[in-house]
Coordinates of C-alpha atoms in Angstrom, one line a residue:
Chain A
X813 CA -155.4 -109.9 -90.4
X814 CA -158.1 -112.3 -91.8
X815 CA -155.5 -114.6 -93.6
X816 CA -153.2 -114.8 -91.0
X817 CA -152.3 -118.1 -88.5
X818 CA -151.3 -118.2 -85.6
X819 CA -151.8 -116.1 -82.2
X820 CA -155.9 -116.0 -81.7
X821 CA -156.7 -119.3 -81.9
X822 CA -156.5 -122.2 -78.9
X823 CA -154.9 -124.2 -81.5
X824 CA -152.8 -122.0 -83.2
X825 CA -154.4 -122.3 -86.5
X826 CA -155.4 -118.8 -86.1
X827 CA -158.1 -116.5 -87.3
X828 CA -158.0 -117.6 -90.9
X829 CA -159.8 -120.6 -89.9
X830 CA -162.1 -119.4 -86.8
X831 CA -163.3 -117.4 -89.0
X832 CA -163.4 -119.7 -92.3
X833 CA -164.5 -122.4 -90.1
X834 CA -167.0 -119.7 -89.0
X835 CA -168.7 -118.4 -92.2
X836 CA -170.3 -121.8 -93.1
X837 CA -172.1 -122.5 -90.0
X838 CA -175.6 -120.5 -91.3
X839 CA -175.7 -122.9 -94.3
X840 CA -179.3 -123.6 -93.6
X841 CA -178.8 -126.9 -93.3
X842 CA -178.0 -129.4 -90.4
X843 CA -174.3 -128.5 -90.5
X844 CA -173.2 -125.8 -88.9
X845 CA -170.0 -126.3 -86.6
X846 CA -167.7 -123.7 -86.7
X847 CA -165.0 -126.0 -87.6
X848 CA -162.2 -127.3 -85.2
X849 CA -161.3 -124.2 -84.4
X850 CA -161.9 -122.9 -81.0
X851 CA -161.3 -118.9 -79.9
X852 CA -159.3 -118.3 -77.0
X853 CA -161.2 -117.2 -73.7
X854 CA -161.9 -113.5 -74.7
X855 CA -161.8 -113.6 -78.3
X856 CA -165.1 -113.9 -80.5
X857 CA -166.8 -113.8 -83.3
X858 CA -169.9 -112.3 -84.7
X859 CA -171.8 -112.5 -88.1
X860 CA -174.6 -111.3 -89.3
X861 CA -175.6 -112.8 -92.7
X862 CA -178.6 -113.6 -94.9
X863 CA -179.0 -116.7 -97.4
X864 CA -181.4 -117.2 -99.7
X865 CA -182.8 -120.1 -102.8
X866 CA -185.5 -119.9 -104.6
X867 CA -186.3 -123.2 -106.9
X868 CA -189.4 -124.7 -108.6
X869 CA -187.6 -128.0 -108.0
X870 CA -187.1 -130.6 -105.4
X871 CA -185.8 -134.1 -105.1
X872 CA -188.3 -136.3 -104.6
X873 CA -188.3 -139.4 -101.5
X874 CA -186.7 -141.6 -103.8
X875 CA -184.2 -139.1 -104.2
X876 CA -185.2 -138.3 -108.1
X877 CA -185.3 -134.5 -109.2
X878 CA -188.7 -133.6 -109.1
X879 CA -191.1 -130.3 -109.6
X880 CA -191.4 -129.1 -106.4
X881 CA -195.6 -129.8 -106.2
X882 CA -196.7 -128.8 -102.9
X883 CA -199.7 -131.6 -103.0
X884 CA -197.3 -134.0 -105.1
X885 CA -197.6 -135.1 -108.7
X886 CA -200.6 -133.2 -110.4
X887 CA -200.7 -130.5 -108.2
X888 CA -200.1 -127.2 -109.0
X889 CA -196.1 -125.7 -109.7
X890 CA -195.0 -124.3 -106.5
X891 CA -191.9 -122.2 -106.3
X892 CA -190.7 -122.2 -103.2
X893 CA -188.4 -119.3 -101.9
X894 CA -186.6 -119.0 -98.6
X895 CA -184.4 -116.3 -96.8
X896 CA -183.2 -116.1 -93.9
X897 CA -181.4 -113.0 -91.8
X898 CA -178.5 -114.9 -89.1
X899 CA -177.3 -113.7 -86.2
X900 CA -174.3 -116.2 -85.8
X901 CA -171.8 -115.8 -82.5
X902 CA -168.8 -118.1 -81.2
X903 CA -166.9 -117.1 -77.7
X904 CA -163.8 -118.6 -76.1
X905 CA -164.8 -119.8 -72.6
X906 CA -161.2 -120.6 -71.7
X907 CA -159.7 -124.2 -71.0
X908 CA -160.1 -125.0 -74.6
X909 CA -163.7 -124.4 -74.0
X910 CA -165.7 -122.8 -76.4
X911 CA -169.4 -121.9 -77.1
X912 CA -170.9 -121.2 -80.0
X913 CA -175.0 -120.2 -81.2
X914 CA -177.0 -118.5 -84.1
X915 CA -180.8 -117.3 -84.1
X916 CA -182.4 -117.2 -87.5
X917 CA -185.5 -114.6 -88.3
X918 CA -186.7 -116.4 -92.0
X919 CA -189.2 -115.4 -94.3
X920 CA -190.7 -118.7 -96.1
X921 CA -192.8 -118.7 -99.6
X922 CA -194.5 -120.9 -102.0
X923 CA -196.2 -119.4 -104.7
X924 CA -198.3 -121.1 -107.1
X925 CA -200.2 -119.6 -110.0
X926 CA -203.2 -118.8 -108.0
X927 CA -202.0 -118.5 -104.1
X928 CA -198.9 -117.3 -102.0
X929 CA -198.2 -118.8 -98.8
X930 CA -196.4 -116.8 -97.0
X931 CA -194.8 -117.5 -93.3
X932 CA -192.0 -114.9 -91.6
X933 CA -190.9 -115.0 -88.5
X934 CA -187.9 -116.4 -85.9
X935 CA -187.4 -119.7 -86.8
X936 CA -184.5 -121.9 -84.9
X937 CA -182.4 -121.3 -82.5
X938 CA -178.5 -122.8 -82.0
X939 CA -176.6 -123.1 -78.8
X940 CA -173.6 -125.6 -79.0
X941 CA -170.3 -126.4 -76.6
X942 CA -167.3 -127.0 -77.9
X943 CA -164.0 -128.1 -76.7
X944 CA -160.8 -128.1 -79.0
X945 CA -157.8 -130.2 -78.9
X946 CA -154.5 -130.2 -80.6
X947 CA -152.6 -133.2 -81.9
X948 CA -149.5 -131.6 -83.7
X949 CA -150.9 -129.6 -86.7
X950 CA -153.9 -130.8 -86.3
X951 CA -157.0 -129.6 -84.8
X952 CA -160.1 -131.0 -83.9
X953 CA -163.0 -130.9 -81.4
X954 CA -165.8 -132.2 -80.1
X955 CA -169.1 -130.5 -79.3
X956 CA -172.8 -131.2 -78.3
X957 CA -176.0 -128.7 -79.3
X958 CA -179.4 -128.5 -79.4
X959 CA -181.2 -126.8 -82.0
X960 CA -184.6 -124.9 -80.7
X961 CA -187.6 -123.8 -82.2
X962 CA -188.2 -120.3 -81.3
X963 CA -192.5 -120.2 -81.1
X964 CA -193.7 -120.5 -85.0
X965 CA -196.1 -123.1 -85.5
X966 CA -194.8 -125.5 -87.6
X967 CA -198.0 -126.4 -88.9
X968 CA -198.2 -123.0 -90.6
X969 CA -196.9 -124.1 -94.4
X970 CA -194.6 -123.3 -95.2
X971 CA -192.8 -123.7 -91.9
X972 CA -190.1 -122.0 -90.7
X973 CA -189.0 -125.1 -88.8
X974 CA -189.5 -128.7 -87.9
X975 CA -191.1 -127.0 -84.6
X976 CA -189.3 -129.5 -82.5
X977 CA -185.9 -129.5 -80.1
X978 CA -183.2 -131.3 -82.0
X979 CA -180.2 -132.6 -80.1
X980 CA -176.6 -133.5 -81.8
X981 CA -173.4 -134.1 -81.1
X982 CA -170.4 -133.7 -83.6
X983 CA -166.5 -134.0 -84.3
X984 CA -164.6 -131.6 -85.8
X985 CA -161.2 -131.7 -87.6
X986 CA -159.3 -129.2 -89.0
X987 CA -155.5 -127.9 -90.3
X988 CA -154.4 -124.7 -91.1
X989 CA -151.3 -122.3 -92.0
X990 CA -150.5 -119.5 -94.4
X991 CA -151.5 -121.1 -97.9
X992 CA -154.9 -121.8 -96.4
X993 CA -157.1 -124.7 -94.1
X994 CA -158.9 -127.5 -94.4
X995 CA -161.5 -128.1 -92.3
X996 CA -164.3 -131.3 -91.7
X997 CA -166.8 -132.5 -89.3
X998 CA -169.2 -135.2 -89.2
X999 CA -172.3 -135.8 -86.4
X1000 CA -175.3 -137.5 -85.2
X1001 CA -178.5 -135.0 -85.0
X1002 CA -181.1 -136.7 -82.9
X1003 CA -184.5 -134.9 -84.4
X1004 CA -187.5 -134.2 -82.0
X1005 CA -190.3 -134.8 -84.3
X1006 CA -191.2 -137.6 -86.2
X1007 CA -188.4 -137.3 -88.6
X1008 CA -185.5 -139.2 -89.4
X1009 CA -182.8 -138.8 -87.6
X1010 CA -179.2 -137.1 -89.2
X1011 CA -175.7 -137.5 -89.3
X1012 CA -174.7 -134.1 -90.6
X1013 CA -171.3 -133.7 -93.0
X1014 CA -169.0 -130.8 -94.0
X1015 CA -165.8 -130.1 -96.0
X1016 CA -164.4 -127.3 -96.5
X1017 CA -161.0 -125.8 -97.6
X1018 CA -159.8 -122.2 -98.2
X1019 CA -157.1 -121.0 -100.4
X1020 CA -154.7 -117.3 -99.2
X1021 CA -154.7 -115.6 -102.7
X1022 CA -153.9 -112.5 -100.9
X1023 CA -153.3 -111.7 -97.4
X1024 CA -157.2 -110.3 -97.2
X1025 CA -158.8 -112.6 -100.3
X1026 CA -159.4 -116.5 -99.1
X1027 CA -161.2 -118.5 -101.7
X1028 CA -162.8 -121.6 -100.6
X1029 CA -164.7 -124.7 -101.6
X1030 CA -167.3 -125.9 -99.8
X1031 CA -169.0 -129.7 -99.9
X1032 CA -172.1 -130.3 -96.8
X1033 CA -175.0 -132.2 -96.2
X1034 CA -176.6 -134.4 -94.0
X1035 CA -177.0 -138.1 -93.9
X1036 CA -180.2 -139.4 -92.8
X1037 CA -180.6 -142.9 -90.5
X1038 CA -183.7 -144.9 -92.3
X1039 CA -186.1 -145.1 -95.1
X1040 CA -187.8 -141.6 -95.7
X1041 CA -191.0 -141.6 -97.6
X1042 CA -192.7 -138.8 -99.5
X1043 CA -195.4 -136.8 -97.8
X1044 CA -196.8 -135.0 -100.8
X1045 CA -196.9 -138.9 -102.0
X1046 CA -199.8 -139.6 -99.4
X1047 CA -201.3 -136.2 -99.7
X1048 CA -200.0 -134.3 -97.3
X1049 CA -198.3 -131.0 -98.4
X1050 CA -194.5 -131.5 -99.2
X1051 CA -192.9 -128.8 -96.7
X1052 CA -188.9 -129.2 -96.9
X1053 CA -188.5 -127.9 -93.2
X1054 CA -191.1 -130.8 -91.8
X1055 CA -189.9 -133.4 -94.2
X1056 CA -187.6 -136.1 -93.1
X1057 CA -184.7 -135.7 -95.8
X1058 CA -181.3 -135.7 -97.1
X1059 CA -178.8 -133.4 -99.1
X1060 CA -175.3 -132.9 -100.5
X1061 CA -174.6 -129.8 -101.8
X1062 CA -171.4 -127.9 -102.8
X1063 CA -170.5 -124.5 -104.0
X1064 CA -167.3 -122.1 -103.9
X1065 CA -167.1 -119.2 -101.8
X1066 CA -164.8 -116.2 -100.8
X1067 CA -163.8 -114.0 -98.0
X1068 CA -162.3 -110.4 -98.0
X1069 CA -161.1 -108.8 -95.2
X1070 CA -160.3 -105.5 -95.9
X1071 CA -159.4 -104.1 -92.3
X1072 CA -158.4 -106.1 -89.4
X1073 CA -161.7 -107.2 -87.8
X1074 CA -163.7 -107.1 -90.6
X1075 CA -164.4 -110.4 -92.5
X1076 CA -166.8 -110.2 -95.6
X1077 CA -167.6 -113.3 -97.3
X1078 CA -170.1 -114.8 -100.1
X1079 CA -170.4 -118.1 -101.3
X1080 CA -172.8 -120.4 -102.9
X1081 CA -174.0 -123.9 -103.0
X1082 CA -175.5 -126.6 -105.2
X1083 CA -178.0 -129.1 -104.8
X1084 CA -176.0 -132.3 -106.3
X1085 CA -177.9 -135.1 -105.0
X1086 CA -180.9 -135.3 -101.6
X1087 CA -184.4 -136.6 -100.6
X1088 CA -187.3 -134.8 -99.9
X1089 CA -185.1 -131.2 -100.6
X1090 CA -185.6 -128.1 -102.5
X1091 CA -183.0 -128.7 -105.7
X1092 CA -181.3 -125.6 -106.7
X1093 CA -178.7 -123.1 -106.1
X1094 CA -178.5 -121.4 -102.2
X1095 CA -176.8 -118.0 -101.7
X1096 CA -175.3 -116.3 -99.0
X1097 CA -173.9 -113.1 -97.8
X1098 CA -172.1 -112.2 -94.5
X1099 CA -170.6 -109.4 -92.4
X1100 CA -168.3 -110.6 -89.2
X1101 CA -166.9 -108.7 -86.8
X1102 CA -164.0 -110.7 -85.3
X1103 CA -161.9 -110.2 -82.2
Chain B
X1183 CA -161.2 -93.3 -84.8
X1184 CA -161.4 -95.9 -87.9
X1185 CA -162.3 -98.2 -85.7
X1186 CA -164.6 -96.4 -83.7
X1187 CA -166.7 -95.4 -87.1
X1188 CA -166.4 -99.4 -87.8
X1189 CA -168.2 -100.4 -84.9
X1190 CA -170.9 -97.5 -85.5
X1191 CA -170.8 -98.6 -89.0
X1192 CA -171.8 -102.3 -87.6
X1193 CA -173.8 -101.4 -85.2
X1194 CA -176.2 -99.4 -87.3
X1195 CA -176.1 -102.0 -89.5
X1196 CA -177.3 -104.7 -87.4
X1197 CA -179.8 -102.5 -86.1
X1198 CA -181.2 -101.6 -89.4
X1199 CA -181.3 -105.3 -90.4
X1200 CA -183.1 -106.2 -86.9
X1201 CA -185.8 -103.3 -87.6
X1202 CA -186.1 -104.3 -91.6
X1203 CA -187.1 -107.9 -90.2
X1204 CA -189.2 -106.4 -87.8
X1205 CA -190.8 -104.7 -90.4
X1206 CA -191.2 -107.3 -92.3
X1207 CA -193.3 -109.2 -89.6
X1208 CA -193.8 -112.1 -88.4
X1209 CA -197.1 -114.5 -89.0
X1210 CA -198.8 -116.6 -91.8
X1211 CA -200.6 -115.5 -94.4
X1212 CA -202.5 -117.8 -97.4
X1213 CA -203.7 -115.2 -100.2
X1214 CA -205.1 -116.1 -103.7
X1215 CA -202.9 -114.6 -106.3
X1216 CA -203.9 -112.6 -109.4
X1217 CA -205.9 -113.4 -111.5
X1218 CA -207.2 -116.0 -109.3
X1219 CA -208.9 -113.7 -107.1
X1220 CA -212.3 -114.4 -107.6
X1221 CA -214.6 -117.4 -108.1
X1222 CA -215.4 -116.3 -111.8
X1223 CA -211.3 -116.7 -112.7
X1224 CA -211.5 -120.3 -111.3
X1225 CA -211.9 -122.5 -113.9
X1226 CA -214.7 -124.8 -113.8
X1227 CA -215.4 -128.5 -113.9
X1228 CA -216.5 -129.5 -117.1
X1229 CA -218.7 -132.5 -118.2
X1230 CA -220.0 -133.4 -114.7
X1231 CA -221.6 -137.0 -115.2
X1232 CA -223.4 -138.6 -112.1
X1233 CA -224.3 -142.4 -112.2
X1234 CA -224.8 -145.6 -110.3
X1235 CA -222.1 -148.3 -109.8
X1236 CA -223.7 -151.6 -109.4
X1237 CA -223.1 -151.6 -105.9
X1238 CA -226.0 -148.7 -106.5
X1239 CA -223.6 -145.7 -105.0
X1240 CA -223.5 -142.2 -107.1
X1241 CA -220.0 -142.1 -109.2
X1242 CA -219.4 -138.3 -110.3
X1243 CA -216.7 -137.8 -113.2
X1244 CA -215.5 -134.8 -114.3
X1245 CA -212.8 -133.1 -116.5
X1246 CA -210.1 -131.1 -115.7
X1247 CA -207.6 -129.8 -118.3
X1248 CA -204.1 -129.5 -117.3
X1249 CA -203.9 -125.9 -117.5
X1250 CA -206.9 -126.0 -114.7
X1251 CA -204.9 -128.7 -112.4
X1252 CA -202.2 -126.1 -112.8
X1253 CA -204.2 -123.6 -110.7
X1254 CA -206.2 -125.8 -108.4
X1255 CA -205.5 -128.0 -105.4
X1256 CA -208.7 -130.4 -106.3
X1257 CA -212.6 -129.7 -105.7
X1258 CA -214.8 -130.2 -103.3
X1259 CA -218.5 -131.8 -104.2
X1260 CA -221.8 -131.1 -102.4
X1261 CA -225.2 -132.9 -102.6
X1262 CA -228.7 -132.1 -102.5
X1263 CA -231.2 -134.5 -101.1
X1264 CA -234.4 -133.7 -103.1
X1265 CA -236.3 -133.3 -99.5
X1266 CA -233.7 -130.3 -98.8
X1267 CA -233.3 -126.4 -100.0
X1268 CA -229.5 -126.5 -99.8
X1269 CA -226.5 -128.0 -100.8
X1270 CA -224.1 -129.4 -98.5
X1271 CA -220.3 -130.7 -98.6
X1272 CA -219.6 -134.4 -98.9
X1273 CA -216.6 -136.7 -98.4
X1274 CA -213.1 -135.1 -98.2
X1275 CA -212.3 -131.5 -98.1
X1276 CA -210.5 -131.7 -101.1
X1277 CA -210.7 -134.7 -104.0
X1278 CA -208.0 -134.8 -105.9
X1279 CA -208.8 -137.1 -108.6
X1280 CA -211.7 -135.9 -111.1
X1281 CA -213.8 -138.5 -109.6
X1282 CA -216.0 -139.0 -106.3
X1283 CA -218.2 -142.0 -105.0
X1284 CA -220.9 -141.0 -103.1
X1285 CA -221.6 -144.1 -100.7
X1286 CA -223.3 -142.4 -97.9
X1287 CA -226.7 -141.6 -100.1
X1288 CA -229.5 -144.3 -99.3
X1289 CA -231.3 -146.7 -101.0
X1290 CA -234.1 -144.6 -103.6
X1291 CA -232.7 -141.2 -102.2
X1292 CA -232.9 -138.5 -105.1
X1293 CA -230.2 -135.7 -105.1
X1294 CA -228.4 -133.3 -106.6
X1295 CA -224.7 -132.5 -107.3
X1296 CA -222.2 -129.7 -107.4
X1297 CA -218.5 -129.7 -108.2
X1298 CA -216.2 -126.6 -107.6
X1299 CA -213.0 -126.4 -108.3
X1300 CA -210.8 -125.3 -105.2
X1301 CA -207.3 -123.4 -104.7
X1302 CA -204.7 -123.4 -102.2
X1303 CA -205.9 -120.4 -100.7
X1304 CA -209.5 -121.9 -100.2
X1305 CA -211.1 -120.0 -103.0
X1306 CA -213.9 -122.1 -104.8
X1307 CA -215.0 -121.8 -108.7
X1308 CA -218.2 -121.5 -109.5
X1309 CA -220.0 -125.1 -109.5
X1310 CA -220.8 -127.5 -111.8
X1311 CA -224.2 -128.9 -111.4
X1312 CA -225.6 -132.3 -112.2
X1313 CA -229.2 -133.4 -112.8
X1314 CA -230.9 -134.8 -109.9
X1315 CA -229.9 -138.9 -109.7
X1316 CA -231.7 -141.5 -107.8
X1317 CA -229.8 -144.0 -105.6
X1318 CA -230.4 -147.6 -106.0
X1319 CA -229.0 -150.6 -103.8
X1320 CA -231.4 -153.2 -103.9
X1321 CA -233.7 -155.3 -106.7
X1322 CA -237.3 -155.2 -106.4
X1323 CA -239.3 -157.9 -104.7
X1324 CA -240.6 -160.6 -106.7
X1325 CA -244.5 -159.9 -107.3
X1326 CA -246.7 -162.6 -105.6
X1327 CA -249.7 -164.3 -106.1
X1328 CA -249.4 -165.2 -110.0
X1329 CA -252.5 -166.8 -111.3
X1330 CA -252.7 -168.5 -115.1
X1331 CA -256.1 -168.4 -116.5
X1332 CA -257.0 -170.2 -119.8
X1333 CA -258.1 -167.8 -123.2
X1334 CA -258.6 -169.4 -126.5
X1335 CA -255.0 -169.9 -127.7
X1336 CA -254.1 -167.4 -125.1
X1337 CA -253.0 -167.3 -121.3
X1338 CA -254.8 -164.3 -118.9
X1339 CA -251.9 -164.0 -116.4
X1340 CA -252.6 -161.9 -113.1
X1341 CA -249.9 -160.8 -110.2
X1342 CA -250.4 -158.7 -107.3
X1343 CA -247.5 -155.9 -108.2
X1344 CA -244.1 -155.0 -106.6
X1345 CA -244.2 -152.7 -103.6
X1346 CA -241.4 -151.0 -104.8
X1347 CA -242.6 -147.8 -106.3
X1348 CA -239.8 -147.5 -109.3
X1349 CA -240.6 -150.7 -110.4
X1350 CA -240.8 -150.3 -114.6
X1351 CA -242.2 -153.0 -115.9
X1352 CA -242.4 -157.2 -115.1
X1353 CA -240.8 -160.0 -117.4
X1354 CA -242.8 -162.8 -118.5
X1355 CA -241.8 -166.0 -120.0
X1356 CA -243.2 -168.8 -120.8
X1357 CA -241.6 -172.5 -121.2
X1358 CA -243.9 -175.6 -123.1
X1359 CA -243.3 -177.7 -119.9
X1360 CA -242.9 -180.7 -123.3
X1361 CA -240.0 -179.3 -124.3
X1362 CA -242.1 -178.8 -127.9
X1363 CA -240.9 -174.7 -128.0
X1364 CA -238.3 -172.8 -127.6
X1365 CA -239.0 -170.6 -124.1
X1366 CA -240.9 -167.1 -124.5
X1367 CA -240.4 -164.0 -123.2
X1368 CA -242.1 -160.5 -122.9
X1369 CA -242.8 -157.9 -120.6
X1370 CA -246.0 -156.4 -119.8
X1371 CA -246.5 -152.8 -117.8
X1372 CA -249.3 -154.2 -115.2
X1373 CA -251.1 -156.7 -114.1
X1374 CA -253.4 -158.6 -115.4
X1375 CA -252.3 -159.3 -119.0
X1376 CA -252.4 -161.6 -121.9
X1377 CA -250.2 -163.8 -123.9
X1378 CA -251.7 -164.7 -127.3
X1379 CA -250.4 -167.0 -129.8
X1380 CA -249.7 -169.9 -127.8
X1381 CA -250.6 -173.8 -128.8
X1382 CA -253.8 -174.9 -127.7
X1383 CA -253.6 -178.3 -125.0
X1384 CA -249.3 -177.5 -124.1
X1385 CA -248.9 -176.7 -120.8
X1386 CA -246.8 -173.7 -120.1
X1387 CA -244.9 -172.7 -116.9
X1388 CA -245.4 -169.0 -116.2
X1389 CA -243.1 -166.7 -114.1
X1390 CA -242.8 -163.1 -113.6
X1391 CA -240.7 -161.2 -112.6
X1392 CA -240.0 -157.0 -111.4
X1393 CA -237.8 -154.8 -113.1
X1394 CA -236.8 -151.1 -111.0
X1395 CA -235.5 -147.8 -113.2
X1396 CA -231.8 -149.2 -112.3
X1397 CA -232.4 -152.5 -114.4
X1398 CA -232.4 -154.5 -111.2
X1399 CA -234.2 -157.7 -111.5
X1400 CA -236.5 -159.2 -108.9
X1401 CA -235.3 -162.5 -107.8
X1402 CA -237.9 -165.5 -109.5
X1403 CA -240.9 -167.2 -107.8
X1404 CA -239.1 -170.5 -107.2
X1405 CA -241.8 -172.9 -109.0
X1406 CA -243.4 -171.9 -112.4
X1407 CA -246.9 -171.5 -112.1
X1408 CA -248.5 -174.1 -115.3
X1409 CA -251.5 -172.9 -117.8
X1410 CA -253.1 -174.4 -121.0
X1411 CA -254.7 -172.3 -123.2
X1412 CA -257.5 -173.7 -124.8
X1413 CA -259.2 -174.3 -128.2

């Protein structure tokens, strides 16, 4: 079952955290590991999911809240709304050897009081390596990725994407048993395009209220390396996906597994501070299939 | 069989996702939104005012409440040249501020301008048109060839005129060359002229000089040309 550790796991922790490690990783932001957990050679995981925000605010370069104004102060209200369908997978290679990717299809929007912009369309794609280690109870891993745009223009506003290949690399740490996990990773994301480069951040720890209902509390982000200045500022439209930026967010979540395989989770997360991002609430809904 | 209807379940699930954002499409689209679907919803700049720096470029001002920089990206401004039939964009595609400077007009061009008011989808207002406006840069040239001749208590003063064809009128003044009055000035429309009322037997140094439509004063003959008006 869902809650319980032990026997799928390279590490032991067991599917509890796969698959909580799992379920954050289409956050729609630069985080996305899948924890420290790594599935044994045979075992996977697969999720399809959706998030979505919707915000007439932003933080500004300085890292003030904002209105989100596409052509900066003065220019018309824009509410900008963004959802994404995931396809998220993660497969035990063997050897403590894992591999892990997503592909997002996102539908982008800022309406103003007298246009739409409207972009749909595959936006990134996710491949990453992984390879797990245990040191007593604890997990962690290490793991490389690259992040690819999959043939939207990014010029198109607003973009589904920074258009460019990102490269990371990222450490994972994690602990589990029957009362719940605790799971954190930190990395470097080496951006493509002209923006800044990341270090991308996650905590997250879930709580067994029942052997199928997890809760969990989630804090991420990203770190960026640098100054970053405001677009919109020198009259260029502000675009959140082009932008060089940062963000920390947090929000609960839970999980319900109501037959073995099965993992259903929702969760939510806050804006609580961030540069050049939409401000606002993010949602998110998932289905997994877990073996 | 549980499991069997789960993975059908899943399966049809992803499937009817994967078609939904299929369905849904992929591109770009930029559309104006109601009721900003047509020029006549756009508002309109109000209180268009053309005029010339001193640098003799065309400023444009307009007004914009806040309610219309709610619905609009900027405006764009087009001139007309009085030698043609249509007007044509100039400077950026979109001006943000409710002002423009117009530096590429030349000197004593005449035009006309239009201001429309522009949104994110590329839908323009109707315009806003100004009167035509005449570019000035430089002064006039100084007229040449001042004469003084004597009048009874009067000076006849004679100039070949200006070239410059928006030349308004010349300044005149005269200065007792004893110091004995305080220096006079007038203007006359053409040349020649004359200045009555002067002290018969002082000698007065005359100079004139042009004055365009701008208010742009010739420079001064460098040495006063000297008249005494007679008994």
């Amino acid at each position: 079952m869902l809650l319980r550790p032990g026997r799928r796991s390279r590490g032991g922790a067991g599917l509890s955290g796969l698959a909580a490690g799992a379920w954050c990783l289409l956050a729609a932001t630069a985080t996305h590991a899948g924890g420290a957990w790594v599935p044994a050679r045979g075992l996977n995981y697969v999720e399809l999911s959706t998030t979505y925000a919707s915000t007439d605010l932003r933080y500004d370069a300085a890292g003030s809240p904002a209105p989100f104004e596409r052509l900066g102060p003065g220019s018309p209200r824009t509410t900008y709304r963004d959802f994404g369908l995931h396809l998220y997978g993660e497969a035990g290679l063997g050897r403590g050897f894992g591999i892990e990717g997503d592909v997002t299809w996102r539908s982008a929007r800022a309406l103003e009081p007298a246009t739409i912009f409207r972009t749909n369309g595959p936006a990134d794609a996710r491949l990453q390596l992984k390879r797990g280690f245990r040191a007593g109870s604890i997990l962690w891993a290490v793991s490389v990725e690259g992040r690819f745009p999959m043939g939207y223009d990014a010029a198109d506003y607003p973009s589904l994407g920074s258009g460019h290949t990102d490269a990371g690399a990222n450490l994972h740490v994690g602990s589990g048993n029957r009362v719940g996990y605790v799971t954190g990773e930190i990395g470097i994301l080496k951006r493509g395009g002209p923006e800044r480069d990341e270090w991308p951040y996650a905590v997250q720890a879930g709580l067994n209220l029942t052997r199928t209902l997890q809760l969990i509390g989630d804090a991420r982000g990203h770190g960026v390396f640098g100054n970053i200045s405001d677009a919109a500022g020198a009259g260029a439209a502000f675009d959140p996906q082009t932008a060089s930026s940062r963000l920390t967010m947090v929000g609960p979540g839970a999980a319900y597994a109501p037959v073995s395989g099965l993992r259903i989770s929702a969760n939510a997360w806050r804006s609580v501070a961030g540069a050049n991002v939409p401000r606002g609430w993010m949602w998110k809904f998932g289905v997994a299939r877990t073996r | 069989m549980t499991f069997r209807m789960r993975g059908r379940a899943a399966r049809w699930s992803l499937l009817g996702l994967g078609a939904w954002a299929a369905a849904a499409g992929c591109g770009h689209s930029v559309e104006p939104r109601a009721p900003y679907q047509a020029a006549d919803r756009l508002p309109v700049p109000s209180d268009l005012r053309v005029g010339l720096t001193l640098g003799g470029d065309v400023l444009l001002t307009w007004r914009a409440s806040a309610g219309d920089r709610a619905v609009v990206d900027g405006w764009i401004v087009e001139r007309r040249r009085s030698t043609e039939s249509d007007f044509v964009s100039v400077g950026p595609a979109l001006v943000r501020d409710t002002t423009y400077l117009d530096n590429t007009i030349g000197d004593g061009e005449r035009a006309a301008y239009r201001v429309r008011a522009i949104t994110g989808a590329g839908l323009a207002s109707l315009p806003a048109e100004s009167n035509l406006i005449r570019s000035d840069r430089f002064g006039p040239s100084a007229p040449t060839g001042l004469t003084v001749a004597p009048l009874s208590a009067a000076l006849r003063i004679s100039f070949v005129a200006s070239p410059e064809p928006d030349v308004q009128l010349y300044l005149v003044r005269l200065e007792a060359q004893n110091g004995s009055e305080p220096p006079r000035d007038g203007s006359t429309l053409a040349s020649p002229d004359t200045v009555s009322g002067l002290t018969p037997g002082i000698a007065y140094g005359v100079t004139v000089t042009a004055v365009d439509s701008a208010g742009r004063v010739s420079f001064p003959p460098g040495t006063p040309v000297v008249g005494v008006p007679g008994p």
